[in-house]
Amino acid sequence: MSALPLVAIGLLLLATGLIGFYGLRISRTTSDFFVASRTVRPVWNASAISGEYLSAGTFLGLSGLVLLSGAEAFWFPVGYAAGYLLVLLFVAGPLRRSGAYTIPDFVHARLDSVVARRVTSVLVLVIGWLYVVPQLHGAALVITSVAPVPPWVGSVGIAVVVSAVVAAGGMRSITFVQAFQFWVKLTALALPLVFVLMALGGAFEPGGATVTFDPAAVFPHDAGPGGLDAYATVSLLLALLLGTTGLPHVLVRFYTSPDGGSARRTTVVVLVMISVFYMVSSTLGLVARVVAPDLAEPGVADTVVLTLPTRLVPGIGGELLAALVVAGAFAAFLGTSSGLVVALAGVVSQDLFGGTVRSFRWSAVACTLIPLAFALVTIPQGLVTSVGTVFVFAASALSPVILLGVWWRRLTARGAVAGMVVGSVLCATALLASSALVAAGYGTGPAGEAVDGVPGVVRALLAQPAAWTIPLATATVVVVSLRDRHGPPLRTDRFLRRLHVPELRRR
Amino acid sequence: MPDVPAGAPSSGTSTATAGRPEEPDDAAAPYTRGLVRAQLRLGLACVVSFLAVVALLTVTMSAVPALDAVVVLGVPLPWLVHAYGFYPVILAFAVVFAVTAARNERRYRALAEGSGGPDEGGGS
């Protein structure tokens, strides 16, 4: 154990605090607090969005899953990036023009219904909390691998820092903090990758001896794209594609762009940034398969990125790189958690307390404590897959209503509420049933056949429910809306015009 | 009442024009409908063609056994396609969409301004 990783975490926290409080000095109004006064430039905003989107799941979990289960892990980052593409195609510009602060605000304004707003708020909170939990688990995992302390220290530490920064500075502080954290994350993976690849090329060996391995053994056909499970892949991709649209912290960001056009441009820049990051992270996963096959165990695999530098780069260099990776991992936990807490605190304080700055601060603390309690009593699963589960839920519960709200004028409040309830209940039931089956020891046979009387097809449908929950939720919204005798709200046309008509040019 | 910027709904009201009389904008209405339809068509066309390209890439990398024999820097080609091949496709579609959507809006502005003033946009 060296002290370097702890120093790195300390420096990161110090920088985060300084930047956060610098933001506080210029954060004075409610609008500053919730949407950074809508004046954030595309590149800053894109860095902040990327800093928020790239969570523990892709920073640590992606390489771990590539090591553990092979090429199917690549579907996660591909799906996350494609999900952002869908956000760009269907909601980025219109949602920016809606003028709402949060997803419940948007649903309320679009459908003129307090009930629909409340249901949306509950789902947003559930999704947000589910998403914070893996970040806290990741912090626990990393802290135990760098220091002789119990795992809860990591989770509690992150929770304290996040609630402090968010409560102190609101959205404007967080925008600066997250932009900074994105660049920390990218550097913390890209720089070690360069050195690791040099090491593989023999740069640190006397005589330039290179690593030799058998590609067919390290990258077997069955663990590669050739071993594709069609249903599971399609269902997962559908969830990841549509899930991003239903994430609370992603949408609130569009309100920080000055206008619809800049919201679109910002999203394109975000796609470039996260794609580069995913490619770097995927490369580390490929390297891990070559040099660290011994770490391919559940629970251990997620730490592979932390061990690669010291394994391959000799001396102090390797230790410095490892410390950098630890700092990057903490930037990932902080960036994602603080973005989520900003979004959730906005929802809670507006729904319950009329949206004052003071209530926002208390809400931020409350919205951190709840997932922390949950993280402390649950056992960490694989980081990528637990983040993926959140996407499945968001895609089933919220995405259909948001998409139809932007593009379909016949949507009614009853239809939206029915769809959200059906989607979230079906999805939650399927996921809980699936984990109950796994916990009860109903394993999968080598060919995916029925074991202990549960047919394989049922297990597949429960494990990846998106392919049937999303269509059912969408059908519910449409059918109930069409049969609703009240019809859509009177102001629908006006509101939709506002979403789609470009802003006046400032002359 | 928080001091929200003009155009943001506060809890309870739902239009941008609270306290302003309704301005008739019949002249621009057909252009507005056209714009919404054009943007939706564009989005759907992008998503359908994107999914087609993804399906094509996926089938190619998973169902062509000959590719397994092609090894670049120690990694079989299908793995490389899966790890890096999808992002350029996503970015290409994003850029095409952003450029075309902006062009649709410019065209709408030209038509609407020619017909008697555009409708209120978002409050900025």
Coordinates of C-alpha atoms in Angstrom, one line a residue, chain A residues 71-400:
Chain A
A71 CA -17.0 -8.7 -26.4
E72 CA -20.7 -8.6 -25.3
A73 CA -19.5 -5.9 -22.8
F74 CA -18.9 -3.5 -25.7
W75 CA -22.7 -3.3 -26.2
F76 CA -23.0 -1.2 -23.1
P77 CA -20.8 1.8 -24.2
V78 CA -22.2 1.5 -27.8
G79 CA -25.7 1.6 -26.4
Y80 CA -24.9 4.5 -24.0
A81 CA -23.5 6.5 -27.0
A82 CA -26.4 5.6 -29.3
G83 CA -28.8 6.6 -26.5
Y84 CA -27.3 10.1 -26.7
L85 CA -27.8 10.0 -30.4
L86 CA -31.5 9.4 -29.8
V87 CA -31.7 12.3 -27.3
L88 CA -30.2 14.5 -30.1
L89 CA -32.7 13.3 -32.7
F90 CA -35.9 13.6 -30.8
V91 CA -35.6 15.7 -27.6
A92 CA -32.6 18.0 -27.3
G93 CA -33.9 21.1 -29.1
P94 CA -37.6 20.8 -28.2
L95 CA -36.9 20.2 -24.5
R96 CA -34.6 23.2 -24.3
R97 CA -37.4 25.3 -25.7
S98 CA -40.0 23.9 -23.4
G99 CA -38.6 26.3 -20.7
A100 CA -39.2 23.7 -17.9
Y101 CA -36.6 23.1 -15.2
T102 CA -37.1 19.4 -14.7
I103 CA -38.8 16.4 -16.3
P104 CA -41.8 16.7 -14.0
D105 CA -42.0 20.4 -15.0
F106 CA -42.1 19.4 -18.6
V107 CA -44.8 16.8 -18.1
H108 CA -46.9 19.2 -16.0
A109 CA -46.6 22.0 -18.5
R110 CA -47.4 19.7 -21.5
L111 CA -50.3 17.9 -19.9
D112 CA -51.6 20.5 -17.5
S113 CA -52.0 17.8 -14.8
V114 CA -50.7 17.8 -11.3
V115 CA -51.3 14.0 -11.0
A116 CA -49.1 13.3 -14.0
R117 CA -46.4 15.6 -12.5
R118 CA -46.4 13.7 -9.2
V119 CA -46.1 10.3 -10.8
T120 CA -43.2 11.6 -13.0
S121 CA -41.5 13.0 -9.9
V122 CA -41.7 9.7 -8.1
L123 CA -40.2 7.8 -11.1
V124 CA -37.5 10.4 -11.5
L125 CA -36.5 10.0 -7.9
V126 CA -36.4 6.2 -8.2
I127 CA -34.3 6.3 -11.3
G128 CA -31.9 8.8 -9.9
W129 CA -31.4 6.9 -6.6
L130 CA -30.9 3.6 -8.4
Y131 CA -28.2 5.3 -10.5
V132 CA -26.4 6.8 -7.5
V133 CA -26.1 3.5 -5.7
P134 CA -23.6 1.9 -8.2
Q135 CA -21.5 5.1 -7.9
L136 CA -21.3 4.6 -4.1
H137 CA -20.5 0.9 -4.5
G138 CA -17.7 1.8 -6.9
A139 CA -16.3 4.2 -4.3
A140 CA -16.4 1.5 -1.7
L141 CA -14.6 -0.9 -4.1
V142 CA -11.8 1.5 -5.0
I143 CA -11.2 2.7 -1.4
T144 CA -10.7 -0.8 -0.1
S145 CA -8.2 -1.6 -2.9
V146 CA -6.0 1.5 -2.1
A147 CA -6.2 1.8 1.7
P148 CA -6.7 -0.4 4.7
V149 CA -10.1 0.9 5.6
P150 CA -13.6 -0.6 5.6
P151 CA -15.6 -0.2 2.3
W152 CA -18.3 2.2 3.8
V153 CA -15.6 4.9 4.1
G154 CA -15.6 5.3 0.3
S155 CA -19.4 5.5 0.0
V156 CA -19.9 7.9 2.9
G157 CA -17.0 10.1 1.7
I158 CA -18.5 10.5 -1.7
A159 CA -21.9 11.2 -0.3
V160 CA -20.6 13.9 2.0
V161 CA -18.6 15.7 -0.7
V162 CA -21.5 15.5 -3.2
S163 CA -24.1 16.8 -0.9
A164 CA -21.8 19.6 0.3
V165 CA -20.9 20.8 -3.2
V166 CA -24.4 20.6 -4.5
A167 CA -26.0 22.3 -1.5
A168 CA -23.4 25.0 -1.6
G169 CA -23.3 25.9 -5.2
G170 CA -26.2 24.5 -7.1
M171 CA -26.1 24.0 -10.9
R172 CA -23.6 26.7 -11.8
S173 CA -20.9 25.3 -9.4
I174 CA -21.7 21.8 -10.6
T175 CA -21.3 22.8 -14.2
F176 CA -17.7 23.9 -13.6
V177 CA -16.9 21.0 -11.4
Q178 CA -18.2 18.4 -13.8
A179 CA -16.4 20.0 -16.8
F180 CA -13.2 19.7 -14.8
Q181 CA -14.0 16.2 -13.8
F182 CA -14.6 15.1 -17.4
W183 CA -11.0 16.1 -18.3
V184 CA -9.7 14.4 -15.2
K185 CA -11.5 11.2 -16.2
L186 CA -10.3 11.2 -19.8
T187 CA -6.7 11.9 -18.8
A188 CA -6.8 9.3 -16.0
L189 CA -7.6 6.6 -18.5
A190 CA -5.8 7.8 -21.6
L191 CA -2.4 8.5 -20.0
P192 CA -2.1 5.1 -18.3
L193 CA -3.3 3.5 -21.6
V194 CA -0.4 5.1 -23.5
F195 CA 2.1 3.8 -21.0
V196 CA 0.5 0.4 -20.8
L197 CA 0.6 0.0 -24.6
M198 CA 4.3 1.1 -24.6
A199 CA 5.0 -1.6 -22.0
L200 CA 3.2 -4.2 -24.1
G201 CA 5.4 -3.0 -27.0
G202 CA 8.5 -3.7 -24.9
A203 CA 9.5 -0.1 -24.1
F204 CA 10.4 -0.9 -20.4
E205 CA 12.1 -4.3 -21.1
P206 CA 15.8 -4.6 -21.6
G207 CA 16.2 -5.9 -25.1
G208 CA 12.7 -4.9 -26.0
A209 CA 11.1 -8.3 -25.3
T210 CA 7.4 -8.2 -26.1
V211 CA 4.4 -10.0 -24.6
T212 CA 3.5 -13.0 -26.6
F213 CA 0.1 -14.6 -26.5
D214 CA -2.2 -16.7 -28.6
P215 CA -5.0 -14.5 -30.0
A216 CA -7.4 -17.4 -30.3
A217 CA -7.0 -18.2 -26.6
V218 CA -7.2 -14.7 -25.2
F219 CA -10.0 -13.6 -27.6
P220 CA -11.9 -16.9 -28.1
H221 CA -14.6 -16.9 -30.8
D222 CA -17.4 -17.7 -28.4
A223 CA -16.6 -14.8 -26.1
G224 CA -16.4 -12.5 -29.1
P225 CA -19.0 -11.1 -31.4
G226 CA -19.5 -14.6 -32.7
G227 CA -21.1 -15.8 -29.5
L228 CA -24.1 -13.3 -29.8
D229 CA -27.4 -14.0 -28.1
A230 CA -29.9 -12.3 -30.4
Y231 CA -32.8 -11.7 -28.0
A232 CA -30.6 -10.4 -25.1
T233 CA -28.6 -8.1 -27.4
V234 CA -31.6 -6.6 -29.1
S235 CA -33.5 -6.1 -25.8
L236 CA -30.5 -4.5 -24.1
L237 CA -29.7 -2.2 -27.0
L238 CA -33.4 -1.1 -27.1
A239 CA -33.2 -0.2 -23.4
L240 CA -29.9 1.6 -23.7
L241 CA -31.1 3.5 -26.8
L242 CA -34.3 4.7 -25.2
G243 CA -33.1 4.8 -21.6
T244 CA -30.9 8.0 -22.0
T245 CA -34.0 10.0 -22.9
G246 CA -35.5 9.1 -19.5
L247 CA -32.5 9.9 -17.3
P248 CA -33.2 12.9 -15.1
H249 CA -29.7 14.3 -15.0
V250 CA -29.3 14.2 -18.7
L251 CA -32.4 16.2 -19.6
V252 CA -31.9 18.9 -17.0
R253 CA -28.7 19.8 -18.7
F254 CA -30.4 21.0 -21.9
Y255 CA -32.0 23.8 -20.0
T256 CA -28.5 25.2 -19.4
S257 CA -28.0 25.8 -23.1
P258 CA -28.9 29.3 -24.4
D259 CA -31.3 28.1 -27.1
G260 CA -32.5 25.0 -29.0
G261 CA -29.9 25.2 -31.7
S262 CA -27.1 25.4 -29.2
A263 CA -28.6 22.4 -27.3
R264 CA -28.3 20.4 -30.5
R265 CA -24.7 21.5 -31.1
T266 CA -23.8 20.8 -27.5
T267 CA -25.1 17.2 -27.9
V268 CA -23.0 16.6 -31.0
V269 CA -19.9 17.7 -29.0
V270 CA -21.0 15.4 -26.1
L271 CA -21.2 12.4 -28.5
V272 CA -17.6 13.1 -29.7
M273 CA -16.3 13.3 -26.1
I274 CA -18.0 10.2 -24.8
S275 CA -17.1 8.2 -27.9
V276 CA -13.4 9.0 -27.4
F277 CA -13.7 8.0 -23.7
Y278 CA -15.5 4.7 -24.5
M279 CA -12.8 3.8 -27.0
V280 CA -10.0 4.3 -24.5
S281 CA -11.9 2.4 -21.8
S282 CA -12.6 -0.5 -24.3
T283 CA -8.9 -0.6 -25.2
L284 CA -8.0 -1.1 -21.5
G285 CA -10.5 -4.0 -21.4
L286 CA -8.8 -5.6 -24.4
V287 CA -5.4 -5.2 -22.7
A288 CA -6.8 -6.6 -19.5
R289 CA -7.7 -9.8 -21.2
V290 CA -4.1 -10.2 -22.4
V291 CA -2.2 -9.4 -19.1
A292 CA -4.7 -9.9 -16.3
P293 CA -6.7 -13.1 -16.9
D294 CA -6.2 -14.0 -13.2
L295 CA -8.5 -11.1 -12.2
A296 CA -11.5 -12.5 -14.2
E297 CA -13.7 -13.1 -11.2
P298 CA -17.0 -11.4 -10.3
G299 CA -16.3 -8.6 -7.8
V300 CA -12.6 -8.5 -8.6
A301 CA -12.8 -7.7 -12.3
D302 CA -14.0 -4.2 -11.8
T303 CA -10.7 -3.3 -10.2
V304 CA -8.6 -4.3 -13.2
V305 CA -8.1 -0.7 -14.4
L306 CA -6.5 0.1 -11.0
T307 CA -4.0 -2.8 -11.2
L308 CA -2.9 -2.6 -14.9
P309 CA -0.4 0.3 -14.5
T310 CA 1.5 -1.2 -11.6
R311 CA 1.6 -4.5 -13.3
L312 CA 3.1 -3.3 -16.6
V313 CA 4.9 -0.1 -15.8
P314 CA 7.9 -0.6 -13.4
G315 CA 8.8 1.6 -10.4
I316 CA 7.4 4.9 -9.4
G317 CA 5.9 5.5 -12.8
G318 CA 3.5 2.7 -12.4
E319 CA 2.5 3.9 -9.0
L320 CA 1.9 7.5 -10.1
L321 CA -0.3 6.2 -13.0
A322 CA -2.2 4.0 -10.6
A323 CA -2.8 7.0 -8.4
L324 CA -4.0 9.0 -11.4
V325 CA -6.5 6.2 -12.2
V326 CA -7.8 6.3 -8.6
A327 CA -8.3 10.0 -8.9
G328 CA -10.2 9.5 -12.2
A329 CA -12.4 6.9 -10.7
F330 CA -13.4 9.3 -7.9
A331 CA -14.0 12.0 -10.4
A332 CA -16.4 9.5 -12.1
F333 CA -18.3 8.8 -8.9
L334 CA -18.4 12.5 -8.0
G335 CA -19.4 13.8 -11.4
T336 CA -22.3 11.4 -11.9
S337 CA -23.6 11.5 -8.4
S338 CA -23.5 15.3 -8.1
G339 CA -25.3 15.7 -11.5
L340 CA -28.0 13.3 -10.3
V341 CA -28.3 15.0 -6.9
V342 CA -28.7 18.4 -8.6
A343 CA -31.5 17.0 -10.8
L344 CA -33.2 15.2 -7.9
A345 CA -32.9 18.1 -5.5
G346 CA -34.5 20.3 -8.1
V347 CA -37.5 18.0 -8.4
V348 CA -37.9 17.5 -4.6
S349 CA -37.6 21.2 -3.8
Q350 CA -40.0 22.3 -6.5
D351 CA -42.6 19.6 -5.8
L352 CA -42.6 19.9 -2.1
F353 CA -41.3 23.3 -1.1
G354 CA -42.0 25.8 -3.9
G355 CA -38.5 25.8 -5.3
T356 CA -36.5 28.1 -3.0
V357 CA -32.8 28.0 -2.7
R358 CA -33.0 27.0 0.9
S359 CA -35.2 24.0 0.2
F360 CA -32.9 23.1 -2.7
R361 CA -30.0 22.8 -0.2
W362 CA -31.9 20.6 2.2
S363 CA -33.3 18.5 -0.7
A364 CA -29.7 17.9 -1.9
V365 CA -28.7 16.5 1.4
A366 CA -31.8 14.3 1.6
C367 CA -31.3 13.0 -2.0
T368 CA -27.8 11.9 -1.1
L369 CA -28.7 10.2 2.2
I370 CA -31.3 7.9 0.7
P371 CA -29.1 6.1 -1.9
L372 CA -26.3 6.1 0.6
A373 CA -28.5 4.1 3.1
F374 CA -29.4 1.8 0.2
A375 CA -25.8 1.4 -0.9
L376 CA -24.6 0.5 2.6
V377 CA -27.2 -2.4 3.0
T378 CA -26.8 -3.9 -0.5
I379 CA -24.1 -6.1 -2.0
P380 CA -22.3 -4.6 -5.1
Q381 CA -23.1 -6.2 -8.4
G382 CA -21.1 -5.7 -11.5
L383 CA -20.9 -1.9 -12.1
V384 CA -21.8 -1.8 -15.8
T385 CA -24.7 -4.2 -15.4
S386 CA -26.2 -2.3 -12.5
V387 CA -26.1 0.9 -14.4
G388 CA -27.6 -0.9 -17.4
T389 CA -30.5 -2.0 -15.2
V390 CA -31.3 1.7 -14.5
F391 CA -31.4 2.3 -18.2
V392 CA -33.9 -0.5 -18.7
F393 CA -36.1 1.0 -16.0
A394 CA -35.9 4.5 -17.3
A395 CA -36.7 3.3 -20.9
S396 CA -39.8 1.4 -19.7
A397 CA -41.1 4.0 -17.3
L398 CA -40.3 7.5 -18.6
S399 CA -39.0 7.5 -22.1
P400 CA -42.3 6.7 -24.0

